GROMACS .gro file of C-alpha atoms in nm:
model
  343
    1UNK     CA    1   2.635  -1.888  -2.778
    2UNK     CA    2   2.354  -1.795  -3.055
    3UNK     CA    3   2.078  -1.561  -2.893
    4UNK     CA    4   1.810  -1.850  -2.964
    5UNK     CA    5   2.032  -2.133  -2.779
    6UNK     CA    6   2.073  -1.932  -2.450
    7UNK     CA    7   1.714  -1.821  -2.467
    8UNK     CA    8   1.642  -2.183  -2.488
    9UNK     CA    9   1.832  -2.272  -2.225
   10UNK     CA   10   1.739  -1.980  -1.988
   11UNK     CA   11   1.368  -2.089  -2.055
   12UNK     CA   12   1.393  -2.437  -1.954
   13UNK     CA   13   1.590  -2.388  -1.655
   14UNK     CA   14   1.316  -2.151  -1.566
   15UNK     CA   15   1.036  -2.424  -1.620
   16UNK     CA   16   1.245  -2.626  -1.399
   17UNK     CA   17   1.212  -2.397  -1.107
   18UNK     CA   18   0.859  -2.272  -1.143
   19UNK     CA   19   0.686  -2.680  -1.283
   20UNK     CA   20   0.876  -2.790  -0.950
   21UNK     CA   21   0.740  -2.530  -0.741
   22UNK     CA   22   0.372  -2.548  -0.848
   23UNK     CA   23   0.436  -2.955  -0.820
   24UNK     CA   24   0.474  -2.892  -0.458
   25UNK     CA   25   0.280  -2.670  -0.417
   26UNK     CA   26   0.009  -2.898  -0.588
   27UNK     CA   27   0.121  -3.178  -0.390
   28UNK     CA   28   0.104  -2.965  -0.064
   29UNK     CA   29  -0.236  -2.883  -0.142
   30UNK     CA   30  -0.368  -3.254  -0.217
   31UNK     CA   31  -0.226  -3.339   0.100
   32UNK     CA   32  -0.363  -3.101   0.328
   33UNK     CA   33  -0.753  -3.086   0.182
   34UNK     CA   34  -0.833  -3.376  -0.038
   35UNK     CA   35  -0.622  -3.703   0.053
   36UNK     CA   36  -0.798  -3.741   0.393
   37UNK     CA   37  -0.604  -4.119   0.483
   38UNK     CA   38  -0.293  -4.131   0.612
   39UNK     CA   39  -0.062  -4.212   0.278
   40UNK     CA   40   0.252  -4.152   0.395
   41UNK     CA   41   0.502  -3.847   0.528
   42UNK     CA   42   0.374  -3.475   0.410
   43UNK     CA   43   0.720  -3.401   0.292
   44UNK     CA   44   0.777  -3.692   0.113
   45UNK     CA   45   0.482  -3.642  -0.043
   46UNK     CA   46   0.600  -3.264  -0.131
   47UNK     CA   47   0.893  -3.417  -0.284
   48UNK     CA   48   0.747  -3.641  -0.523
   49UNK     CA   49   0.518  -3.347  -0.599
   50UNK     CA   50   0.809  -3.160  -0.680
   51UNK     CA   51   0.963  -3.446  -0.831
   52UNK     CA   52   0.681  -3.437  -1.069
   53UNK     CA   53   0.731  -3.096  -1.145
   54UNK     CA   54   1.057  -3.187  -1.275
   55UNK     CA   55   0.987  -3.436  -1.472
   56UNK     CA   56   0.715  -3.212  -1.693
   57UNK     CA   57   0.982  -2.955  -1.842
   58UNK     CA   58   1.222  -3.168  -1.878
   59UNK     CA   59   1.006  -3.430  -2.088
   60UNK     CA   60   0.892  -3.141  -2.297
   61UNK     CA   61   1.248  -3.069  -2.373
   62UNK     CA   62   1.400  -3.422  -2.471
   63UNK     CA   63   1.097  -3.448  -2.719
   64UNK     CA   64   1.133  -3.092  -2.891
   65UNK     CA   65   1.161  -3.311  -3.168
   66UNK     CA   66   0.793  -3.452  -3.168
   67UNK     CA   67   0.644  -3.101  -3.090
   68UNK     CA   68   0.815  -2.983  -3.355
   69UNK     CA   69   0.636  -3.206  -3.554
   70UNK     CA   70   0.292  -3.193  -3.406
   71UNK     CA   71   0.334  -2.785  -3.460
   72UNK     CA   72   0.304  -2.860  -3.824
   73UNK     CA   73  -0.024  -3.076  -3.788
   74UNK     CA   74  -0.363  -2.870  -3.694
   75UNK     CA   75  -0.393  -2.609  -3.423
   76UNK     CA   76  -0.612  -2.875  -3.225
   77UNK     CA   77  -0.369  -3.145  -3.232
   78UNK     CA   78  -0.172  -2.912  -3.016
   79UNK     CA   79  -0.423  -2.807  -2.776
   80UNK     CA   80  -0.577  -3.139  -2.714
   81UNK     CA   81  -0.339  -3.440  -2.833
   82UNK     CA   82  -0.030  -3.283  -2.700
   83UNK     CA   83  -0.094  -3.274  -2.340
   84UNK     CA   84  -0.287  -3.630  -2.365
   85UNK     CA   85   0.037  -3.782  -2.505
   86UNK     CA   86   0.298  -3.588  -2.269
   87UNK     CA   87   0.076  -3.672  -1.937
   88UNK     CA   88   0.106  -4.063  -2.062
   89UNK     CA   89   0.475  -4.031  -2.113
   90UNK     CA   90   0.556  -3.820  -1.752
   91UNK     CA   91   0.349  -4.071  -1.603
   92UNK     CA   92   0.574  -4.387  -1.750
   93UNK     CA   93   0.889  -4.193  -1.659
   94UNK     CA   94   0.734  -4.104  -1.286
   95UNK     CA   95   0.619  -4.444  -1.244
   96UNK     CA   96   0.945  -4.627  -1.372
   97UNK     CA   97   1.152  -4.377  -1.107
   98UNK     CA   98   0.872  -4.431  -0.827
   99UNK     CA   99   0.862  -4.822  -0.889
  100UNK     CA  100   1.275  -4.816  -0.788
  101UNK     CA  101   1.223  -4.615  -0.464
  102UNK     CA  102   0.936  -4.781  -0.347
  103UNK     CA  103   0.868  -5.161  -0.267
  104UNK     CA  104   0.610  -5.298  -0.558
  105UNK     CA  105   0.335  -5.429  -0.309
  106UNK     CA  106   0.368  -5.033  -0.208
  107UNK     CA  107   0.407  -4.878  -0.559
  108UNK     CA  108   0.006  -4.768  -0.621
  109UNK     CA  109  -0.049  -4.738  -0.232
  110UNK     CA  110   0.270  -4.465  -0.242
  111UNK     CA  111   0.312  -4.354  -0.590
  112UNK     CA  112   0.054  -4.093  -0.637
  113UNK     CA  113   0.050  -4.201  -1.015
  114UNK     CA  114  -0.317  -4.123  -1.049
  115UNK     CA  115  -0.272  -3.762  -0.911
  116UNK     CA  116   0.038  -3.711  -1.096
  117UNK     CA  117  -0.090  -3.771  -1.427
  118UNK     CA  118  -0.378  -3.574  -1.335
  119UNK     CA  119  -0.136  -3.295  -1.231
  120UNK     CA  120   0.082  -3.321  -1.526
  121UNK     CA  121  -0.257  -3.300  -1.766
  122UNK     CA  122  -0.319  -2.988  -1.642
  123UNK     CA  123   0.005  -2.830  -1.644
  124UNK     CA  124   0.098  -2.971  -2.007
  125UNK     CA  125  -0.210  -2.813  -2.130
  126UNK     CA  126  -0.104  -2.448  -2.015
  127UNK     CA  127   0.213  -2.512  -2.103
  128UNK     CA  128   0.077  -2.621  -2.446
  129UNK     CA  129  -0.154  -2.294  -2.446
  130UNK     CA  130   0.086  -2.043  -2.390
  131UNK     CA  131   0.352  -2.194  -2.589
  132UNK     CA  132   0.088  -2.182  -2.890
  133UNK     CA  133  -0.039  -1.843  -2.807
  134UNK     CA  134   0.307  -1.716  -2.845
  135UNK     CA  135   0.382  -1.880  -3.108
  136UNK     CA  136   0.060  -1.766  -3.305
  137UNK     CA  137   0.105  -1.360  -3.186
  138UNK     CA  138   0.472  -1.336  -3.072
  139UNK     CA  139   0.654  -1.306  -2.755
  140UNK     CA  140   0.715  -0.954  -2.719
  141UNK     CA  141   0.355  -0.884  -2.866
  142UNK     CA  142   0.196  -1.157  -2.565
  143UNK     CA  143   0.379  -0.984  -2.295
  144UNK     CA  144   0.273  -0.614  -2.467
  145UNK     CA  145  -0.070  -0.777  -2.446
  146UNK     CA  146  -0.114  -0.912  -2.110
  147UNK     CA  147   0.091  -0.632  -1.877
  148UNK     CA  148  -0.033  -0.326  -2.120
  149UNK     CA  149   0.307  -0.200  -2.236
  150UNK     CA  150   0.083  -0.037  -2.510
  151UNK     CA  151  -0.209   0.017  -2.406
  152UNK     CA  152  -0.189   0.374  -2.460
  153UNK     CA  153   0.011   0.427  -2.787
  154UNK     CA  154   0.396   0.495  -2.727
  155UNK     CA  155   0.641   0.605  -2.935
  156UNK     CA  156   1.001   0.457  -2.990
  157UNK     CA  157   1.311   0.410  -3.199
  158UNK     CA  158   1.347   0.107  -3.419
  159UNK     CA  159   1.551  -0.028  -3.716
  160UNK     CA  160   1.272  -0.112  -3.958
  161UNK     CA  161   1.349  -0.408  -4.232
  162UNK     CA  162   1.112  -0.484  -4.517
  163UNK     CA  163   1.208  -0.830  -4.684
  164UNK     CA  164   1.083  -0.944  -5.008
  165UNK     CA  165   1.066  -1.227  -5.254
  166UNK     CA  166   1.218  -1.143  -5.558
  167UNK     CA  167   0.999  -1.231  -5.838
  168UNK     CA  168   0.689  -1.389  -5.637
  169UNK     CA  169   0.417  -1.314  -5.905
  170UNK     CA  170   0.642  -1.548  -6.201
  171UNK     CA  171   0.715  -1.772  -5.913
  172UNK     CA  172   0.351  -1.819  -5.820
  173UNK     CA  173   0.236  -1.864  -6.223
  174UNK     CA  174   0.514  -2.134  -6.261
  175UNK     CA  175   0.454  -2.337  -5.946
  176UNK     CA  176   0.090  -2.251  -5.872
  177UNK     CA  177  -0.047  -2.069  -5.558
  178UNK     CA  178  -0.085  -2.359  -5.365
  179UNK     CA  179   0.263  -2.453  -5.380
  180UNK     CA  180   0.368  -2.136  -5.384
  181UNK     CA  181   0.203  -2.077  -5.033
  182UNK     CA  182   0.411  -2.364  -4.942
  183UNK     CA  183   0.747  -2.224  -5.029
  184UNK     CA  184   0.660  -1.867  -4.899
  185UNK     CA  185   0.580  -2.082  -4.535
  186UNK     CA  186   0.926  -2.228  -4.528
  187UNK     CA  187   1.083  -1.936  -4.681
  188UNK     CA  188   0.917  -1.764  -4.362
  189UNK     CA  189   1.004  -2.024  -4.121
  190UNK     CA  190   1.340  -2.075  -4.199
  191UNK     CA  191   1.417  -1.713  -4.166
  192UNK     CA  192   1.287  -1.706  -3.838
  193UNK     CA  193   1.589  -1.818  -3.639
  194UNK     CA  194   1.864  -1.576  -3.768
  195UNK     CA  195   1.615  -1.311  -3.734
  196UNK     CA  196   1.561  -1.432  -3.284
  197UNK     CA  197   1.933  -1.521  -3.252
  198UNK     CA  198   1.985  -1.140  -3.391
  199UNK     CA  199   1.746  -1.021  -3.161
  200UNK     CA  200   1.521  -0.917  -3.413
  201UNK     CA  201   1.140  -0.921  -3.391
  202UNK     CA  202   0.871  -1.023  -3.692
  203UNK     CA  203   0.661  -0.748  -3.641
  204UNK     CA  204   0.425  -0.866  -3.981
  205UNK     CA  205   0.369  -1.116  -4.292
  206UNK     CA  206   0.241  -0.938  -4.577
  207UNK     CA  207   0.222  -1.135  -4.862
  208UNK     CA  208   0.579  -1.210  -4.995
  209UNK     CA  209   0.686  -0.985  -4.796
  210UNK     CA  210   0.812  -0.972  -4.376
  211UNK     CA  211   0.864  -0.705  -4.149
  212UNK     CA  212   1.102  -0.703  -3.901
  213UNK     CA  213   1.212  -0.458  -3.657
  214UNK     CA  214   1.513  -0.410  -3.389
  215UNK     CA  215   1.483  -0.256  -3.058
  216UNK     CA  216   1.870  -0.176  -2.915
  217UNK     CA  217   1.972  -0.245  -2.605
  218UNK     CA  218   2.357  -0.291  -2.462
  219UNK     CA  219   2.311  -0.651  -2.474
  220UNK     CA  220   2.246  -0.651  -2.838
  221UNK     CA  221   2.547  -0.461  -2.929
  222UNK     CA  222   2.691  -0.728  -3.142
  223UNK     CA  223   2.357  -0.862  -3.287
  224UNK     CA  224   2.267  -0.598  -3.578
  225UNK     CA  225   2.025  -0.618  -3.836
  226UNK     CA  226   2.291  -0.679  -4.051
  227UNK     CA  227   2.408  -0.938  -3.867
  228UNK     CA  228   2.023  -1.084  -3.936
  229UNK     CA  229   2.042  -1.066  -4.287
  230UNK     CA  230   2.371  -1.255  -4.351
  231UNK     CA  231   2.255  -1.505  -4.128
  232UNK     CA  232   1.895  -1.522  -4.358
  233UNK     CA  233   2.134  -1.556  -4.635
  234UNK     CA  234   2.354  -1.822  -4.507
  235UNK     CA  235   2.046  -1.999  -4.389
  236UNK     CA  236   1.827  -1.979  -4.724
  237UNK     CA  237   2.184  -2.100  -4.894
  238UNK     CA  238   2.225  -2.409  -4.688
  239UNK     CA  239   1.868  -2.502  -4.776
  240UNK     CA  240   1.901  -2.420  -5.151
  241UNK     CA  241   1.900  -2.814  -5.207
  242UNK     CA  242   1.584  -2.818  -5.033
  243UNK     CA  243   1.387  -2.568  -5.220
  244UNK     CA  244   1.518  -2.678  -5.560
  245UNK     CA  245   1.400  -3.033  -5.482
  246UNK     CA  246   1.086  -2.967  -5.334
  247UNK     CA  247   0.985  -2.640  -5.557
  248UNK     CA  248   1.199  -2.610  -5.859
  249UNK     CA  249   1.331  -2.269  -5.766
  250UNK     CA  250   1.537  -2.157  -5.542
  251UNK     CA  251   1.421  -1.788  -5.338
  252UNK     CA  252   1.599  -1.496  -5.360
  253UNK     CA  253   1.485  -1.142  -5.192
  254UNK     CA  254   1.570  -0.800  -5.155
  255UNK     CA  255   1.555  -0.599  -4.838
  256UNK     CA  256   1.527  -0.219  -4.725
  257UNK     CA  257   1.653  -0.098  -4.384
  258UNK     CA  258   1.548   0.207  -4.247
  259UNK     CA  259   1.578   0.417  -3.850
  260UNK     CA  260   1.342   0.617  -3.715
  261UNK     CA  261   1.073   0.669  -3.490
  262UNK     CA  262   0.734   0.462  -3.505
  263UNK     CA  263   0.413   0.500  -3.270
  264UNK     CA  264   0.363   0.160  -3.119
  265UNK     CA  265   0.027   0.053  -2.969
  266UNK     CA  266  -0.255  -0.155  -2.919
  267UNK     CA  267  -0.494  -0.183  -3.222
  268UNK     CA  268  -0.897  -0.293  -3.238
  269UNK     CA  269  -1.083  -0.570  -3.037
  270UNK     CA  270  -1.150  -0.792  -3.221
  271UNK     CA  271  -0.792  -0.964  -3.359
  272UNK     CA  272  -0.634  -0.740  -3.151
  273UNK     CA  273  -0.285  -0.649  -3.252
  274UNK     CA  274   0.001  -0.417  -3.150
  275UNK     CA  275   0.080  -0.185  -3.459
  276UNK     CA  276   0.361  -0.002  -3.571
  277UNK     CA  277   0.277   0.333  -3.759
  278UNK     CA  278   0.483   0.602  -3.867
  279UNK     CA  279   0.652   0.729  -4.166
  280UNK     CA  280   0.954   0.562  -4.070
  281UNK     CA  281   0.788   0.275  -4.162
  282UNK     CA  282   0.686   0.385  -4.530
  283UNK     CA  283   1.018   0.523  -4.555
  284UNK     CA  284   1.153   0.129  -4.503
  285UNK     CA  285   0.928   0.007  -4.734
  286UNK     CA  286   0.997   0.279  -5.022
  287UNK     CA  287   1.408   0.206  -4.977
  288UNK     CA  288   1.322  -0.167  -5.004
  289UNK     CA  289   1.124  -0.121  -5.321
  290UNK     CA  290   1.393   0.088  -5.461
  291UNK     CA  291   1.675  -0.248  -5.450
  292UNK     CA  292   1.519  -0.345  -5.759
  293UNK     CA  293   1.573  -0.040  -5.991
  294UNK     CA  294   1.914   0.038  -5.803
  295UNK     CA  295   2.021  -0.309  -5.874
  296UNK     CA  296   2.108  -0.431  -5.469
  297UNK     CA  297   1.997  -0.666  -5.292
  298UNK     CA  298   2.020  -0.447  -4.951
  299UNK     CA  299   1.988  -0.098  -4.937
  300UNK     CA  300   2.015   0.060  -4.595
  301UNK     CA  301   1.930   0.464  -4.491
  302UNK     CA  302   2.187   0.687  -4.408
  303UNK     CA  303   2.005   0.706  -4.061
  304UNK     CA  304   2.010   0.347  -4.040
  305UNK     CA  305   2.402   0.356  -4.114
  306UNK     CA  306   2.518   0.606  -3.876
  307UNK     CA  307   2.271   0.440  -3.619
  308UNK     CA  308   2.424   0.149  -3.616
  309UNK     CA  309   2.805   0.274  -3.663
  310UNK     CA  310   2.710   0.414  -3.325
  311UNK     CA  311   2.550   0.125  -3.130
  312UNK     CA  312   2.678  -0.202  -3.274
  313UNK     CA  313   2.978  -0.383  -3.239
  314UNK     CA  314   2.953  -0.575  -3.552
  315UNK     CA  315   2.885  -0.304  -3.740
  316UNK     CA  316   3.249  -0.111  -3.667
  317UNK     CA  317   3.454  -0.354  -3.955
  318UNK     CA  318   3.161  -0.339  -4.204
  319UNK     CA  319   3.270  -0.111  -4.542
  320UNK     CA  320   2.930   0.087  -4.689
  321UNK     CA  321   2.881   0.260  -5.050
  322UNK     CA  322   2.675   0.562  -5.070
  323UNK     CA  323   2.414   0.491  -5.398
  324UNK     CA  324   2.353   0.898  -5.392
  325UNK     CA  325   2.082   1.063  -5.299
  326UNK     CA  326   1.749   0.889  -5.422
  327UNK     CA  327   1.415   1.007  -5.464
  328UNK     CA  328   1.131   0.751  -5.305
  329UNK     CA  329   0.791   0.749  -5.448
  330UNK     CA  330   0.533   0.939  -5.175
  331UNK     CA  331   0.880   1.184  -5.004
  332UNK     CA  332   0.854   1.530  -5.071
  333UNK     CA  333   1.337   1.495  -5.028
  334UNK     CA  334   1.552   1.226  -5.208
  335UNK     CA  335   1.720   1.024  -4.945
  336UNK     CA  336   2.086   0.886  -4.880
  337UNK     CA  337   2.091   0.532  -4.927
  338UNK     CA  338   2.387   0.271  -4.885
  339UNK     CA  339   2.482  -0.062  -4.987
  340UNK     CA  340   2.722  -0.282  -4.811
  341UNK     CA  341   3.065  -0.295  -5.040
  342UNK     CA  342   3.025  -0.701  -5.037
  343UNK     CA  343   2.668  -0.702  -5.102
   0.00000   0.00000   0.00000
């Protein structure tokens, strides 16, 4: 099952449990200091309050579709419109259920449809908020943020992948910036999925350009960052149709892997961002600017290689060629740098 899928699925199910508990909990709390009248059994009314709960993640799943969609239209749309639309639509699909279990003449009397569209406002707002926020900084960088990992600068190992558009600045004169900011956004989005279902992480946008970075763990043992970039190729190729419709040229890039140790920590105030320095990460950037003059479209450090020989699954069939020893612009020693023999 692809990383993303399973991630996907492990999130809703946990929505499930925790919207259903705070329903209930909500529900418990209504009952006890604010409905004062008799309005019928405090566990029924628990259950419809966890009912409720239910019915909020689940809705939010079945119409991925249309918040896919509204993530495309301004930031406010989601904030604001968002919850407005999915409180209406819980409350139709609460109140069609309700309307079955109960009598009519007893449907507003028992129904708590007022309170559960209240209750479902709230929650689809913080469920719109934090699913924005992450969106906006990252996962791993919102749960850095908010429980401190680096709050105090750390240092770690990580495979380090620059990505580039080949030929951006011709690009840009022959389609003009504007559309050219267009392509680079889907460029960027579609890339996006191999690099999660690989367990990959984009660390930064810079320009044409995207930085990603790999953390191992045993469950990632056959996810590689080679794994990620023949999945960005075999993603960018099925959309080749796309891009030569809707921009006249189809996007091609060059990438630079490198393995080493970066300092990791919290960065400024204001904009506040969890950086990566290091001169493992120059070193990435240097091997990816070298595919060009070397003629490869992937280029990969010797440290990188024999990293990876040693940790990943996926990586024990794959066949490298050494380039020879190459001399990067800013290191004092040439470095060993590979291509894969299918590349």
């Amino acid at each position: 099952m692809e990383n993303s899928k399973k991630d996907r699925i492990l999130s809703i199910a946990a929505m499930l449990f925790i919207c259903s508990f705070l329903g209930a909990l909500f529900a418990l709390f209504l009952r006890t200091f604010v409905i004062s009248e008799y309005r019928g059994p405090s566990v029924e009314f628990i259950i419809l309050g966890a009912l409720t709960g239910f019915i909020i993640p689940l809705s939010f799943h079945l119409l991925s579709p249309v918040i896919t969609a509204i993530k495309k239209m301004p930031l406010w749309v989601s904030f604001f419109i968002q919850p407005a639309f999915f409180s209406l639509i819980i409350g139709l699909e609460y109140g069609i259920i309700i309307f079955f279990t109960f009598r009519p003449e007893d449907f507003l009397k028992n129904s708590f449809l007022f309170e559960t569209i209240f209750f479902s406002l709230v929650i689809s707002f913080f469920v719109s908020f934090f699913d924005n926020l992450n969106r906006l900084v990252g996962k791993k960088v919102l749960r850095g943020l908010m429980i401190g990992t680096y709050h105090q600068p750390v240092q770690e190992e990580r495979y380090i992948m620059f990505l580039d558009i080949s030929g951006s600045t011709s690009i840009a004169e022959k389609i003009g910036d504007i559309r050219f900011h267009s392509l680079l956004n889907n460029f960027f989005s579609d890339i996006a999925k191999p690099v999660i279902d690989n367990y990959g992480d984009i660390y930064k946008y810079v320009g044409d350009e995207v930085i990603i970075t790999w953390q191992f763990s045993p469950k990632t043992r056959k996810f590689s960052p080679i794994d990620a970039y023949d999945a960005i190729c075999s993603e960018i190729k099925m959309k080749n149709d796309y891009y030569e419709k809707n921009f006249g040229i189809i996007p091609s890039f060059k990438a630079g892997l490198h393995y080493g140790k970066v300092v990791v920590g919290e960065m400024g105030s204001y904009k506040q961002e969890i950086a990566l320095l290091g001169d493992a990460m120059n070193t990435a950037s240097r091997i990816q600017s070298a595919c060009k003059p070397l003629d490869s479209n992937f280029l990969l450090s010797k440290d990188a290689v024999k990293k990876m020989m040693e940790q990943y699954i996926s990586v024990e069939n794959k066949s490298f060629k050494s380039v020879g020893e190459i001399e990067l612009r800013g290191k004092e020693r040439p470095i060993e740098l590979f291509t894969i023999r299918n590349d």
